[in-house]
XYZ file of C-alpha atoms in Angstrom:
448
model
C 85.558 171.162 103.427
C 89.196 170.505 102.558
C 88.279 167.109 101.157
C 85.571 168.638 98.916
C 87.955 171.227 97.509
C 90.636 168.692 96.744
C 88.171 166.300 95.137
C 86.873 169.140 92.947
C 90.412 169.887 91.837
C 90.744 166.344 90.518
C 87.732 166.695 88.242
C 87.926 168.251 84.742
C 86.618 171.782 84.170
C 83.058 171.583 82.823
C 81.481 173.842 80.229
C 77.929 173.986 78.963
C 77.130 172.026 75.801
C 77.697 175.141 73.717
C 81.301 175.438 74.951
C 80.552 178.714 76.737
C 80.977 179.910 80.290
C 77.766 180.839 82.042
C 77.725 183.516 84.728
C 81.536 183.210 84.731
C 80.960 180.445 87.272
C 84.604 179.415 87.503
C 85.704 182.798 88.862
C 88.758 184.931 88.105
C 92.226 183.498 87.681
C 91.055 180.174 86.223
C 92.669 178.978 83.001
C 89.748 177.803 80.859
C 91.917 176.602 77.983
C 93.203 173.262 79.186
C 94.638 172.366 75.759
C 96.995 174.771 74.027
C 98.946 174.946 70.793
C 102.238 176.531 69.874
C 104.169 176.700 66.597
C 107.026 174.231 66.388
C 107.696 174.234 62.644
C 105.749 177.289 61.439
C 107.456 180.654 61.329
C 104.498 182.865 60.470
C 101.941 182.530 63.253
C 101.942 182.708 67.021
C 99.476 182.586 69.913
C 99.231 183.751 73.533
C 96.737 182.362 76.062
C 95.061 184.148 78.944
C 92.360 183.001 81.366
C 89.352 183.598 79.118
C 90.831 184.844 75.853
C 93.555 184.214 73.300
C 95.550 186.473 71.020
C 96.535 184.793 67.770
C 98.765 186.476 65.216
C 99.435 186.044 61.527
C 103.066 187.183 61.619
C 103.369 187.118 57.830
C 100.734 189.868 57.527
C 101.299 191.361 60.998
C 97.632 190.958 61.910
C 96.398 189.835 65.340
C 92.970 188.576 66.404
C 91.419 188.703 69.864
C 89.482 185.522 70.617
C 87.367 185.583 73.783
C 85.387 182.732 75.280
C 81.634 183.051 74.906
C 80.024 183.761 78.243
C 83.021 185.804 79.378
C 83.742 189.503 79.090
C 86.671 191.168 77.390
C 88.961 192.433 80.182
C 88.793 196.176 80.711
C 92.491 196.632 80.007
C 92.316 195.085 76.536
C 91.934 197.575 73.675
C 89.996 195.891 70.879
C 91.192 198.563 68.438
C 94.596 196.884 68.521
C 93.254 193.839 66.682
C 92.153 193.109 63.131
C 89.033 191.462 64.573
C 87.526 190.618 67.950
C 85.826 187.234 67.785
C 83.718 185.230 70.221
C 84.743 181.564 70.372
C 84.163 178.741 69.785
C 82.925 179.524 66.302
C 79.738 177.756 65.254
C 79.973 178.390 61.504
C 82.561 179.842 59.149
C 83.150 180.732 55.534
C 86.149 179.661 53.434
C 87.653 181.301 50.373
C 90.178 178.648 49.250
C 90.083 174.871 48.766
C 93.205 174.163 50.908
C 91.228 175.404 53.928
C 88.824 172.464 53.607
C 91.536 170.021 54.676
C 92.359 171.976 57.831
C 88.707 171.991 58.837
C 88.314 168.278 58.073
C 91.371 167.381 60.115
C 89.724 169.106 63.087
C 86.465 167.226 62.555
C 84.795 170.560 61.796
C 83.538 170.025 58.251
C 79.981 170.650 59.418
C 80.938 174.172 60.507
C 81.776 175.236 56.943
C 78.671 177.227 56.036
C 79.894 179.268 53.059
C 82.399 178.665 50.280
C 83.653 181.404 48.007
C 85.520 179.357 45.407
C 84.168 177.418 42.435
C 83.033 174.063 43.807
C 84.465 172.223 40.783
C 87.896 172.586 42.428
C 86.873 170.750 45.603
C 88.551 167.377 46.152
C 86.740 166.245 49.312
C 83.729 164.142 48.273
C 82.226 164.604 51.757
C 82.352 168.395 51.565
C 81.091 168.215 47.977
C 78.072 166.305 49.309
C 77.287 169.132 51.734
C 77.417 171.599 48.855
C 75.094 169.461 46.721
C 72.656 169.107 49.626
C 72.365 172.898 49.850
C 73.993 173.210 53.276
C 76.684 175.617 52.086
C 76.254 179.138 50.725
C 78.064 179.706 47.433
C 79.204 182.824 45.649
C 77.147 183.594 42.543
C 79.997 185.052 40.481
C 83.438 185.545 42.013
C 84.577 188.046 39.409
C 81.666 190.468 39.332
C 79.233 189.715 42.136
C 80.452 189.733 45.732
C 77.013 188.817 47.108
C 76.909 185.118 48.058
C 73.827 183.120 47.178
C 72.380 181.028 50.009
C 71.103 177.626 48.911
C 67.848 176.300 50.280
C 69.346 173.523 52.421
C 68.218 173.056 55.988
C 71.464 174.497 57.350
C 71.931 177.349 54.903
C 73.192 180.330 56.966
C 72.849 184.059 57.075
C 76.459 184.608 56.056
C 76.541 188.298 56.945
C 76.904 187.492 60.628
C 79.851 185.170 60.895
C 83.581 184.788 60.373
C 85.466 183.778 57.232
C 88.983 182.460 56.778
C 90.625 184.083 53.763
C 93.955 184.322 51.987
C 95.822 187.608 51.960
C 94.417 188.341 48.492
C 90.742 187.846 49.383
C 88.318 190.366 50.844
C 85.049 188.456 51.288
C 81.808 190.120 52.470
C 81.690 188.730 56.012
C 81.383 190.379 59.391
C 84.938 189.405 60.355
C 87.732 188.073 58.158
C 90.728 186.096 59.429
C 93.702 186.002 57.079
C 95.734 182.783 56.885
C 99.162 182.430 55.265
C 100.133 178.768 55.235
C 101.526 179.231 51.716
C 104.215 181.522 53.136
C 105.850 178.549 54.882
C 108.616 176.560 53.204
C 108.340 173.110 54.799
C 105.580 170.521 54.708
C 105.352 170.287 58.489
C 105.165 174.082 58.795
C 102.393 174.287 56.194
C 100.296 171.619 57.875
C 100.920 173.084 61.329
C 98.563 175.919 60.420
C 95.849 173.450 61.466
C 96.733 174.619 64.978
C 95.982 178.204 63.932
C 92.502 177.154 62.785
C 91.934 175.062 65.913
C 92.208 178.058 68.232
C 88.950 179.456 66.828
C 87.029 176.294 67.753
C 88.802 175.330 70.994
C 89.959 172.183 69.213
C 93.621 172.460 70.130
C 93.785 168.899 71.443
C 92.769 167.481 68.050
C 95.207 169.782 66.251
C 98.105 168.655 68.424
C 97.209 165.017 67.782
C 97.069 165.268 63.977
C 100.264 167.331 63.775
C 102.102 164.851 65.977
C 100.830 161.960 63.851
C 101.902 163.578 60.552
C 105.324 164.492 61.950
C 105.918 160.966 63.219
C 104.943 159.350 59.923
C 107.148 161.697 57.903
C 110.186 161.047 60.112
C 109.466 157.298 60.128
C 109.424 157.234 56.318
C 112.697 159.178 56.182
C 114.291 156.675 58.539
C 113.093 153.671 56.540
C 114.272 155.279 53.299
C 117.649 156.129 54.777
C 118.257 152.541 55.833
C 117.251 151.213 52.407
C 119.003 153.865 50.290
C 122.444 153.344 51.855
C 122.862 150.251 49.652
C 122.530 152.322 46.466
C 125.863 153.474 44.949
C 124.389 156.555 43.233
C 121.427 158.797 43.914
C 118.677 159.027 41.296
C 118.219 162.448 39.669
C 114.761 163.983 39.899
C 113.293 166.778 37.776
C 110.522 168.961 39.247
C 109.104 171.153 36.483
C 106.118 171.927 34.269
C 105.215 174.108 31.319
C 102.997 177.123 31.998
C 100.817 177.757 28.986
C 99.624 181.006 30.519
C 103.109 182.409 31.104
C 104.648 180.715 28.064
C 107.679 179.141 29.721
C 109.083 176.270 31.775
C 108.718 176.625 35.550
C 111.517 174.691 37.261
C 111.769 173.752 40.931
C 114.001 175.876 43.130
C 115.171 174.986 46.630
C 114.413 175.520 49.435
C 110.776 174.520 49.095
C 108.431 171.791 50.276
C 109.233 169.483 47.342
C 112.945 169.719 48.139
C 112.086 168.024 51.435
C 110.568 165.190 49.433
C 113.813 164.749 47.517
C 115.933 164.859 50.660
C 113.695 162.346 52.439
C 113.898 160.011 49.436
C 117.691 160.311 49.160
C 117.586 161.639 45.606
C 119.161 164.638 43.929
C 116.610 167.201 42.774
C 117.539 169.458 39.878
C 117.114 172.993 41.214
C 117.547 176.253 39.356
C 116.678 179.924 39.635
C 117.859 180.614 36.092
C 115.901 181.230 32.906
C 116.116 183.735 30.061
C 112.500 183.627 28.855
C 111.956 187.394 28.948
C 108.356 187.302 27.674
C 107.279 184.834 30.376
C 109.071 186.809 33.080
C 107.423 190.055 31.977
C 103.987 188.443 32.131
C 104.341 186.405 35.346
C 107.111 188.197 37.277
C 109.287 185.107 37.746
C 112.143 183.330 35.981
C 111.116 180.854 33.276
C 113.303 178.751 31.005
C 113.031 178.648 27.256
C 112.427 175.233 25.710
C 116.051 175.012 24.609
C 117.265 175.783 28.139
C 114.865 173.324 29.670
C 115.850 170.432 27.397
C 119.501 170.911 28.294
C 118.637 171.226 31.978
C 116.325 168.271 32.425
C 116.870 165.662 29.704
C 119.147 163.425 31.782
C 116.943 163.206 34.893
C 115.949 159.667 35.883
C 112.475 160.700 37.081
C 110.264 163.650 36.235
C 107.640 164.808 38.717
C 105.298 167.115 36.852
C 103.418 169.406 39.294
C 100.514 170.364 37.088
C 97.469 168.912 35.317
C 98.377 169.834 31.725
C 100.794 167.049 30.773
C 98.822 165.867 27.734
C 98.706 169.363 26.251
C 102.400 169.883 26.992
C 103.306 166.596 25.306
C 101.242 167.589 22.278
C 103.030 170.929 21.999
C 106.574 169.719 22.737
C 106.552 166.014 21.901
C 109.626 166.141 19.657
C 111.719 168.026 22.201
C 110.630 165.866 25.158
C 111.354 162.637 23.247
C 115.017 163.068 24.143
C 114.305 163.002 27.888
C 115.472 159.869 29.698
C 112.422 160.052 31.990
C 110.046 160.126 29.019
C 111.799 157.250 27.291
C 111.659 155.188 30.502
C 108.004 156.129 31.168
C 109.106 157.655 34.455
C 106.994 160.824 34.351
C 104.444 161.392 37.122
C 101.936 164.139 37.849
C 100.075 164.754 41.123
C 96.632 163.554 39.986
C 96.838 160.116 41.578
C 93.929 160.987 43.905
C 92.209 163.266 41.403
C 93.066 166.691 39.993
C 92.429 168.661 43.188
C 93.806 166.517 46.023
C 97.316 167.945 45.779
C 96.304 171.380 47.049
C 93.830 169.962 49.546
C 94.362 166.525 51.118
C 98.128 166.475 50.477
C 98.602 169.293 52.990
C 97.721 166.801 55.744
C 99.003 163.621 54.113
C 102.343 165.030 52.965
C 103.947 161.925 54.451
C 102.021 159.830 51.896
C 103.172 162.072 49.050
C 106.817 161.600 50.008
C 106.281 157.879 50.642
C 104.903 157.487 47.122
C 107.871 159.356 45.663
C 110.396 157.212 47.558
C 108.723 154.019 46.352
C 108.635 155.297 42.762
C 112.347 156.172 42.680
C 113.267 152.899 44.383
C 114.733 154.214 47.628
C 112.039 152.657 49.820
C 110.461 149.226 49.387
C 106.722 149.216 48.843
C 104.760 148.103 51.898
C 102.335 145.225 51.989
C 99.323 147.493 52.549
C 97.210 148.895 49.748
C 97.372 152.677 49.828
C 96.192 155.733 47.960
C 98.837 157.344 45.799
C 99.168 161.035 45.030
C 101.473 160.428 42.069
C 100.168 159.107 38.750
C 102.112 157.782 35.802
C 101.056 160.218 33.077
C 101.698 157.727 30.291
C 99.603 154.767 31.433
C 97.310 155.633 34.379
C 93.886 157.273 34.393
C 92.811 160.138 36.651
C 90.447 158.946 39.402
C 87.193 160.681 40.302
C 87.046 163.270 43.070
C 84.744 165.911 44.506
C 81.073 165.538 43.615
C 81.879 162.670 41.225
C 83.384 160.535 44.000
C 81.798 158.798 46.987
C 82.031 160.070 50.554
C 83.542 156.967 52.134
C 84.444 156.634 55.832
C 88.096 156.892 54.789
C 87.499 160.161 52.940
C 85.446 161.535 55.834
C 88.004 160.806 58.553
C 91.109 162.725 59.524
C 94.589 161.218 59.330
C 94.321 159.690 62.818
C 92.180 156.965 61.221
C 94.798 156.205 58.558
C 95.775 152.527 58.459
C 97.101 152.553 54.892
C 100.660 153.478 55.797
C 102.998 151.188 57.712
C 104.461 154.158 59.597
C 100.931 155.073 60.691
C 100.535 151.585 62.101
C 103.817 151.859 64.015
C 102.603 155.099 65.588
C 99.247 153.509 66.429
C 100.928 150.565 68.156
C 103.215 152.811 70.198
C 100.387 155.183 71.095
C 98.088 152.370 72.208
C 100.797 150.904 74.399
C 101.706 154.282 75.899
C 98.073 155.207 76.496
C 97.458 151.937 78.263
C 100.405 152.523 80.573
C 99.584 156.186 81.232
C 95.898 155.457 81.916
C 96.904 152.728 84.365
C 99.327 155.084 86.092
C 96.742 157.887 86.255
C 94.041 155.609 87.643
C 96.444 154.250 90.214
C 97.508 157.737 91.294
C 93.906 158.938 91.662
C 93.010 155.834 93.644
C 95.883 156.423 96.038
C 94.932 160.073 96.540
C 91.281 159.238 97.151
C 92.216 156.501 99.609
C 94.449 158.919 101.524
C 91.695 161.549 101.588
C 89.115 159.233 103.067
C 91.658 157.884 105.521
C 92.580 161.375 106.733
C 89.032 162.731 106.854
């Protein structure tokens, strides 16, 4: 009997194919969540684990959600009224209200669980998700402004959206049974923004995958910083970088202000970023509730920058409107102006959230503080003066590279370093684990 119990303890906990407990077979006091997440970089979410349920909290909005394992019962002492929603997990299908959410789902390998999308599909970068939309497997909203009734396409997997959960931003109120608010945009660092993939993972019991992709992204970012630091020490002066664009809607120049995620890019690349919270454009401030510079202020502020990173898609229109004024800019004269459309117009607010290490790597190579690697890679940044905008979304092809998460990335030398170290460590740990189990089993059979 003792041998049977000990042997059972060595075996992994088994669930049914649907991820649910059946007849609560494991009994009370058993932790059914073998993989867990916790925030390391993020400030605005948290999670607590119990035997058969989790409590996850959006601290930015002060909203908590009770997630209980299907096949289990909510403990009698838990008051469901204390939570914004009570949700059975793992989720089988979800709705999304923003394009950045697509990347989090894809990094978890859960693209096929996106069953409704409440944003105009023309803003989707992912060609693989765009394919699912075109095939009719995703319910779309008929008219976001006036009609809050989603239209279900005729695809084989088109859902009844009234009966499942949606992830939404704090500004959205979609017509779903339960709505989970996410606030990754409230974070200030790249790692903290991407770490919200752990928040999503808790709803699918995919914490192990979330931990793996976060660890991979963190390693690559730190590896790039280290390589840049070693290379940049030979440079006598730091390049000056301008981060700014013209808002035609607000009617003023929006200039980067630190701290923010792009300031991390500058720090990692050993460059000086021009940062300002000033601006006297009263009309723009009245319309958009933020500080904007006038054209005269902006020319004085940015004309001497060595490189200009333009975080918008309207460079051609801006150059048409302000060509004479921008002609005095060193960056324009040197053709050193770059926008974020190197992977298409929508990748920056989608795929970049996971591949932020590639965005900073590109920047470091552009400004000359990191040597370009030997591998061919995708680039987020595009020279606005002599490079075309590539296809994306429904116009692009769903390749294996586009379909995979960042763990399959072999286009970054820091990714390869991580892969080599991981393979070596896994080989050693698997050998040690197998050896330990063999010893225990041998002792058991010897004793009994």
